[in-house]
Short mmCIF file of C-alpha atoms in Angstrom, two decimals:
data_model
loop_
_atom_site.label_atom_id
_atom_site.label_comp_id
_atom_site.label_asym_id
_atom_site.label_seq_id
_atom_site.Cartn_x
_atom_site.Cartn_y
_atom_site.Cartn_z
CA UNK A 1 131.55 110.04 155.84
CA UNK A 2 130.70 112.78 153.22
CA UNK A 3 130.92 111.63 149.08
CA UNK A 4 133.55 111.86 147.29
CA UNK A 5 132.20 114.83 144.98
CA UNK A 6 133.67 113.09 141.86
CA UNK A 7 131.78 110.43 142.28
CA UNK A 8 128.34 111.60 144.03
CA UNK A 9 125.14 111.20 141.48
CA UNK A 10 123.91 114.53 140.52
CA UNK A 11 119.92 115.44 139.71
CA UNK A 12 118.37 118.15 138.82
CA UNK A 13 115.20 120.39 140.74
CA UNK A 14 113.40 123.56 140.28
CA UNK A 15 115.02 126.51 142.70
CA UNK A 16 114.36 129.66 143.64
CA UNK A 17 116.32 131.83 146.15
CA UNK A 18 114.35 135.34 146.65
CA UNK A 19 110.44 135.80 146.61
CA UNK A 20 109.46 137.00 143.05
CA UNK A 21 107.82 135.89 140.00
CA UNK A 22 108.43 133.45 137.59
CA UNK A 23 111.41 135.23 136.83
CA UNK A 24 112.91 133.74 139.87
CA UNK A 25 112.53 130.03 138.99
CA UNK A 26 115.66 128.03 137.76
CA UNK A 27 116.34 124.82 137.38
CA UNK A 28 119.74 123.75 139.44
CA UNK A 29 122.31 120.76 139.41
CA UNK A 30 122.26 118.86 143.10
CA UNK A 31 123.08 116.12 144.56
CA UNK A 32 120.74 112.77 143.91
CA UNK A 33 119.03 112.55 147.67
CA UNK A 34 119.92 109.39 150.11
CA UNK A 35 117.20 107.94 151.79
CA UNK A 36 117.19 108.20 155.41
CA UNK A 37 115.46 105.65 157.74
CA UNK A 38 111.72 104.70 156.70
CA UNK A 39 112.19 107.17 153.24
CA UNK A 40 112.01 106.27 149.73
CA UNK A 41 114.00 107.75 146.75
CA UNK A 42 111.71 108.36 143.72
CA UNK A 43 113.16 109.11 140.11
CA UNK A 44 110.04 111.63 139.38
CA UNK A 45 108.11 110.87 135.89
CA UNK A 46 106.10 113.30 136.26
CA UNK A 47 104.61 116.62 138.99
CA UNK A 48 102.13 118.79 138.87
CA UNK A 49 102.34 122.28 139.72
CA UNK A 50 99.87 124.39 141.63
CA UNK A 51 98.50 127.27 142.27
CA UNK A 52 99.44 127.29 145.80
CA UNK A 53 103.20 127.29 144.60
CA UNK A 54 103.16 130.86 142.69
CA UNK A 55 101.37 132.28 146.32
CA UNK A 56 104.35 130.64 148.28
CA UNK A 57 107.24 131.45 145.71
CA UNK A 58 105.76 135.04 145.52
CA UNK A 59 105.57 135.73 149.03
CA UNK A 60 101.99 135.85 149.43
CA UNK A 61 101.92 132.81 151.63
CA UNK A 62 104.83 134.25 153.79
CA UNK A 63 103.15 134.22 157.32
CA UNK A 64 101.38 131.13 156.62
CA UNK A 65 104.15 128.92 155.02
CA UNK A 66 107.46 131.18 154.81
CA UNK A 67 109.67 129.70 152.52
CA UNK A 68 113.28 129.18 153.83
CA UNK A 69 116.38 129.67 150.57
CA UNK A 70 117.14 128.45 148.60
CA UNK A 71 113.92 126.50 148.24
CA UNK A 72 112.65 123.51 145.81
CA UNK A 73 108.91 123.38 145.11
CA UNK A 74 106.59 120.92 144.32
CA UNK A 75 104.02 118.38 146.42
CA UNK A 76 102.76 116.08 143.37
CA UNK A 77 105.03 113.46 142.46
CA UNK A 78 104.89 109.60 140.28
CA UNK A 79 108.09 107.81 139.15
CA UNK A 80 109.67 104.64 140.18
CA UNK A 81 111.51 103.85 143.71
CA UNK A 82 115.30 103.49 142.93
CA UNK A 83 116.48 103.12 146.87
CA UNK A 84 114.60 102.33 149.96
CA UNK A 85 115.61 103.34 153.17
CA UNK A 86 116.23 101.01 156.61
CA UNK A 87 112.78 99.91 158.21
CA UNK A 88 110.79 100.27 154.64
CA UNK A 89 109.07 96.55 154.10
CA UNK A 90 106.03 97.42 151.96
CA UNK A 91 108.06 99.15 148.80
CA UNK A 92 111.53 97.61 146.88
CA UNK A 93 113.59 99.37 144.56
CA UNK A 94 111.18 99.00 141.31
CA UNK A 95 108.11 100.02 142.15
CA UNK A 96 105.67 102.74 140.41
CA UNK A 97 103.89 105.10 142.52
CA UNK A 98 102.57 108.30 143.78
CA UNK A 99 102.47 110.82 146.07
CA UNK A 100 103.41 113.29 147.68
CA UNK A 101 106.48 115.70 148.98
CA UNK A 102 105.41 118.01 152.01
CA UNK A 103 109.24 119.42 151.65
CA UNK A 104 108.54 121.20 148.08
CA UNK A 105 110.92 118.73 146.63
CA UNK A 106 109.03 117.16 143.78
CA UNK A 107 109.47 119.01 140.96
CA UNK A 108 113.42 117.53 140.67
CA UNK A 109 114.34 114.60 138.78
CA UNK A 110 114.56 112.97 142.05
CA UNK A 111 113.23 113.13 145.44
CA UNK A 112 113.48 111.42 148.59
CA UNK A 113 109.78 111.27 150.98
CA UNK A 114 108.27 109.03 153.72
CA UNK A 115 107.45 105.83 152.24
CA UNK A 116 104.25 106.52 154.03
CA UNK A 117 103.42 109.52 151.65
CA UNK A 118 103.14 107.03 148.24
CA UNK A 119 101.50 104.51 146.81
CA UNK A 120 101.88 101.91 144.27
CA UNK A 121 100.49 103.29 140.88
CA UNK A 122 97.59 102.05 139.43
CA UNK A 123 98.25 100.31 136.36
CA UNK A 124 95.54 101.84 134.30
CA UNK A 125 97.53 105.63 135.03
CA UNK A 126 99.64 107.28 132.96
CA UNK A 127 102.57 109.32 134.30
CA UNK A 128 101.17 112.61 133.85
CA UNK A 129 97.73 111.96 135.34
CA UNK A 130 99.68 109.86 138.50
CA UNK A 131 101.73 112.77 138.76
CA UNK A 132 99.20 115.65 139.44
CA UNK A 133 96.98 113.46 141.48
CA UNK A 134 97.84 114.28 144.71
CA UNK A 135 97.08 117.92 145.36
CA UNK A 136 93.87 118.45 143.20
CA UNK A 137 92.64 115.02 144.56
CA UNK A 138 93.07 114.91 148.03
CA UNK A 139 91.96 118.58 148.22
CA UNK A 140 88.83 117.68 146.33
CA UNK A 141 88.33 115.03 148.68
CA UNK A 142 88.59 117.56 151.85
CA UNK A 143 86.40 119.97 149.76
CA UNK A 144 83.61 117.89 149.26
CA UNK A 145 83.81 115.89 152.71
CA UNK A 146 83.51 119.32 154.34
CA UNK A 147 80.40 120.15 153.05
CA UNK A 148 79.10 116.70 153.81
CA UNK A 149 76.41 116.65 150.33
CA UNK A 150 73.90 114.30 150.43
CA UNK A 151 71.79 112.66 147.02
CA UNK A 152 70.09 115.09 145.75
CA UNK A 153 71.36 118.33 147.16
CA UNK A 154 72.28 121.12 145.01
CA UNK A 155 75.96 122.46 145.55
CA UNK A 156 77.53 125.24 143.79
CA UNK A 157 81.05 125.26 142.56
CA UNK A 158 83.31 128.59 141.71
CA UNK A 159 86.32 127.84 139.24
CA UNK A 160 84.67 124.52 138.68
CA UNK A 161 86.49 123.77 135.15
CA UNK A 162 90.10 124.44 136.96
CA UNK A 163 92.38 121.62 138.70
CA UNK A 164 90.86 121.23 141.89
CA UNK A 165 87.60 121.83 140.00
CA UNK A 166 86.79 119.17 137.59
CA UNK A 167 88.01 116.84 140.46
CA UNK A 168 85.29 118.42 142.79
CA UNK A 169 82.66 118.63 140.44
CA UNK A 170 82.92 114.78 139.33
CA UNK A 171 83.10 113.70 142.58
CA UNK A 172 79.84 115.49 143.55
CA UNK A 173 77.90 114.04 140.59
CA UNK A 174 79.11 110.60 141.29
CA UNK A 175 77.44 110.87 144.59
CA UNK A 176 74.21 111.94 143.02
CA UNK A 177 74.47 115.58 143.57
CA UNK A 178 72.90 118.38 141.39
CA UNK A 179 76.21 120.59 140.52
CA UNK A 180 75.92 124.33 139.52
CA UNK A 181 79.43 124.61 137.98
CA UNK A 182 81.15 128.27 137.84
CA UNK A 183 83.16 128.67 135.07
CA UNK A 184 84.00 130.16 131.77
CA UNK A 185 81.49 129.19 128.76
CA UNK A 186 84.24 128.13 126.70
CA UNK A 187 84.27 125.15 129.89
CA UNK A 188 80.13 124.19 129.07
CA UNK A 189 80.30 121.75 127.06
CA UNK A 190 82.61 119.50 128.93
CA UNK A 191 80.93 120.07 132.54
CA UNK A 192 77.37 119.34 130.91
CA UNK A 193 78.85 116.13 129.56
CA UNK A 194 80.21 114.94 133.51
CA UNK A 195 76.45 115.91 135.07
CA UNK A 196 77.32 119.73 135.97
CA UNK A 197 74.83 122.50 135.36
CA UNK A 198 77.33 125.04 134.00
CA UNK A 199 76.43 128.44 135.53
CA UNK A 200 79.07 131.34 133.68
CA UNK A 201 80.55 133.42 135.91
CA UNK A 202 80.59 137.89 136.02
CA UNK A 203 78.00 140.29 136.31
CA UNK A 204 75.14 139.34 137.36
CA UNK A 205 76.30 135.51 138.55
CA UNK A 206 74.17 135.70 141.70
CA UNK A 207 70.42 136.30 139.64
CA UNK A 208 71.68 132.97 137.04
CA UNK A 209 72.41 130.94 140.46
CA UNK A 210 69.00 132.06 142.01
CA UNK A 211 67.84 131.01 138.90
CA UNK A 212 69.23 127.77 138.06
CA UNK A 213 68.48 126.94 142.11
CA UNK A 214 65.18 128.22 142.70
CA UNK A 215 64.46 125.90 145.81
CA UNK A 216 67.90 127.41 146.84
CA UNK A 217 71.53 125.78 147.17
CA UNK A 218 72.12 123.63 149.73
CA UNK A 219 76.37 123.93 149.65
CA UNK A 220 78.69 125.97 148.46
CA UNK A 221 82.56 124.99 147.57
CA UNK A 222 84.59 127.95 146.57
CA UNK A 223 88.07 127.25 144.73
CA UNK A 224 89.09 130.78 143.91
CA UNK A 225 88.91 133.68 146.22
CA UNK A 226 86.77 135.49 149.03
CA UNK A 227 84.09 136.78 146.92
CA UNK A 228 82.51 133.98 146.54
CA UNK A 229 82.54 132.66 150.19
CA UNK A 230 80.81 136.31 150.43
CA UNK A 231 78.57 135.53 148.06
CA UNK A 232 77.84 132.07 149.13
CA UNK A 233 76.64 133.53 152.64
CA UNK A 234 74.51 136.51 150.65
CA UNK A 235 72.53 133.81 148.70
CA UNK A 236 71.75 132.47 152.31
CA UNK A 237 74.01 129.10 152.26
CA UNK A 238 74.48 127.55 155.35
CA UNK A 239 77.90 129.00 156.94
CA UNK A 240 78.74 125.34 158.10
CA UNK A 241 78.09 124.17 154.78
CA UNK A 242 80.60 126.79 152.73
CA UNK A 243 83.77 125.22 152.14
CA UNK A 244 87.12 127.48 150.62
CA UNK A 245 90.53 126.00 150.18
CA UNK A 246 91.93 129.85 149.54
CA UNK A 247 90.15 132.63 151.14
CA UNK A 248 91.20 131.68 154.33
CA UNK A 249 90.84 134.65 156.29
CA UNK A 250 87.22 135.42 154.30
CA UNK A 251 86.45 131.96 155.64
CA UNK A 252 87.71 132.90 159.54
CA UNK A 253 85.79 136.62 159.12
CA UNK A 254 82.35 134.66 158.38
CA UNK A 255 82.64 131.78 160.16
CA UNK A 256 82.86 129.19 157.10
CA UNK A 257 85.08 126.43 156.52
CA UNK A 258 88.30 126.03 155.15
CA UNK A 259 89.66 122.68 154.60
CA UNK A 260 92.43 121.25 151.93
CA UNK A 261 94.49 118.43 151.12
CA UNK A 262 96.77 118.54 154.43
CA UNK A 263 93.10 117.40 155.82
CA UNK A 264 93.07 114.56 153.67
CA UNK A 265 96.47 113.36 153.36
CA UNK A 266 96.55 109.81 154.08
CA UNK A 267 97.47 107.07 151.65
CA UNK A 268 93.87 105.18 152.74
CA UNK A 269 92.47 108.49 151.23
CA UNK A 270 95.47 108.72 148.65
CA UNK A 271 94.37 105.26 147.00
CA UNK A 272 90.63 105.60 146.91
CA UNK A 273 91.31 108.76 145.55
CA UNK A 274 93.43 106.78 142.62
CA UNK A 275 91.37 104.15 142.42
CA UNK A 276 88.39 106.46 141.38
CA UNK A 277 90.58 107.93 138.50
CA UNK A 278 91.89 104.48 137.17
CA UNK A 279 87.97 102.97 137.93
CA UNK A 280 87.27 106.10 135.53
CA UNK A 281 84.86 107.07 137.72
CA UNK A 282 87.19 110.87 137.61
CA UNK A 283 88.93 112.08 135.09
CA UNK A 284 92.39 114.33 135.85
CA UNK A 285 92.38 116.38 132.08
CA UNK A 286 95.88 116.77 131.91
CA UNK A 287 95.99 120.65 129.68
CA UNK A 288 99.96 120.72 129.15
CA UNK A 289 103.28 118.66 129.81
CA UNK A 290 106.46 120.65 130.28
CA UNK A 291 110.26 119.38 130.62
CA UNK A 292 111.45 120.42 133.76
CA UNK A 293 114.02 122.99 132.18
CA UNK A 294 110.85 124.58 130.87
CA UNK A 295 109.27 125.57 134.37
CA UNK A 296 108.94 128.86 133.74
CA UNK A 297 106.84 128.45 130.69
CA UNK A 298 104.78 126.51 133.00
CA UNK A 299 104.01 128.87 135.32
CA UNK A 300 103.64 131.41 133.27
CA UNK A 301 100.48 129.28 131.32
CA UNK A 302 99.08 128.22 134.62
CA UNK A 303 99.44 132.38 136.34
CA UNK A 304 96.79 133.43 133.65
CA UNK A 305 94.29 131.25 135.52
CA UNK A 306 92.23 130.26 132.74
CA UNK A 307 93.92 126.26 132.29
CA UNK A 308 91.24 123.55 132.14
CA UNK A 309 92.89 120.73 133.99
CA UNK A 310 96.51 120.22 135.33
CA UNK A 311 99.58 121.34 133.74
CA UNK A 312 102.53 118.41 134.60
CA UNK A 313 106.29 118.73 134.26
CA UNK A 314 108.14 115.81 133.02
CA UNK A 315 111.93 115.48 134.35
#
């Protein structure tokens, strides 16, 4: 039997019904979501947005992931469980976690996901850093784990100060790895200080990498577009050992790999990944918190592609 609409419990989620820019986002009254069978409900403290989101909501992702209308967004999601479908055992009304939404749900006030795509929080994690773990972690993860680096090796990293980024490049130097981080110089100071060698990017980028890597690099993980999976094959990298989580059809013209965080989404993976954050063996810089009404705003700061860390909304 349907709600009485006077009495159902209304939320609140990002929308938008038409491909476009950020001028399509709003933010939308709906209906609090009931958990079906083996689903939690999660009132969301916090979600990160992603790049990935302005290529979907603009179209660009049509053929890959078409989007059907009106559509929600989000993956990254923390908050507290306030309803627990039948057959859930391991979760009660209460509970802090995070996770993820694979319907691009989470950037609502609430949101309703297979139990099996959270975890409890750490307790050491604040909201905003529990919130945009997902995503930039578990692609990380994938990143690195497709390039399979070994102690020692020398593995170059394009956008290495962005999300994804600074998880990739910590990662790599906690397994001993030499890193030659890509990024802006503004970024120098604060890859030097987690083991990177910070390489800036433009003109002339292939010469300081030849440089910095005499003996050559041994890996290549590209986080921003096709010409560096190009470039990655120029300087003679392995093909098998050039990892992209964008230039996908770069990646299928050359033969390289192309892994992301659907490769690594499992909550064994999910929790070491949080466990290395709250060990503070990775740090998640969190660069901005926005209130969900405020979406666009957020966007619009993370479209200019020059945001060290994660930007979060808070519901």
């Amino acid at each position: 039997m349907a709600e009485n609409p006077a009495t159902e419990i209304r939320g609140r989620a990002v929308r938008f019904d038409r491909y476009g820019g950020t001028e399509v986002l709003h933010v939308a009254d709906v209906p609090v979501p009931v958990p079906a069978a083996d689903e939690v409900v999660v009132a969301v403290r916090a979600a990160g947005i992603n790049p990935g989101e302005i290529a979907i909501r603009s179209g660009a992702l049509h053929e890959r992931w078409p989007a059907t209308f009106p559509s929600g967004q989000g993956s990254d999601l923390a908050g507290v469980v306030t309803a627990v479908g039948g057959g859930v055992t391991e979760l009660a009304v209460g509970d802090e976690v995070l996770g993820y939404s694979w319907q691009r749900s989470s950037q609502a006030t609430h949101v309703a996901v297979p139990a099996t795509q959270v975890i409890r929080k750490p307790p050491g994690l604040d909201w905003p850093v529990a919130g945009a773990l997902y995503v930039v972690g578990c692609t990380a993860y994938a990143a690195v784990r497709a390039v399979a680096p070994e102690p020692g090796e020398t593995v170059a990293v394009s956008a290495a100060a962005g999300g994804v980024g600074s998880v990739v490049v910590q990662m790599l130097a906690a397994r001993g790895v030499r890193v030659l981080a890509i990024a802006s110089p503004a970024n120098a100071d604060w890859l030097t200080a987690r083991g990177a060698t910070p390489v800036p990017y433009g003109d002339g980028l292939a010469e300081r990498l030849k440089a910095a890597a005499p003996d050559g690099i041994d890996a290549f993980i590209d986080l921003f577009g096709p010409e560096y999976v190009q470039l990655a094959v120029d300087l003679g990298v392995a093909r098998d050992r050039v990892e992209t989580i964008i230039a996908f059809a770069k990646a299928a013209e050359l033969g390289t790999k192309a892994e992301g965080s659907t490769d690594a989404s499992t909550r064994e993976i999910l929790t070491e990944v949080a466990e290395l954050v709250a060990s503070g063996t990775v740090d998640i810089p969190i660069a901005a918190t926005y209130p969900l009404d405020r979406v666009v705003e957020a966007f619009t700061e993370l479209e200019r592609r020059h945001t060290h860390g994660k930007i979060v909304l808070i519901p």
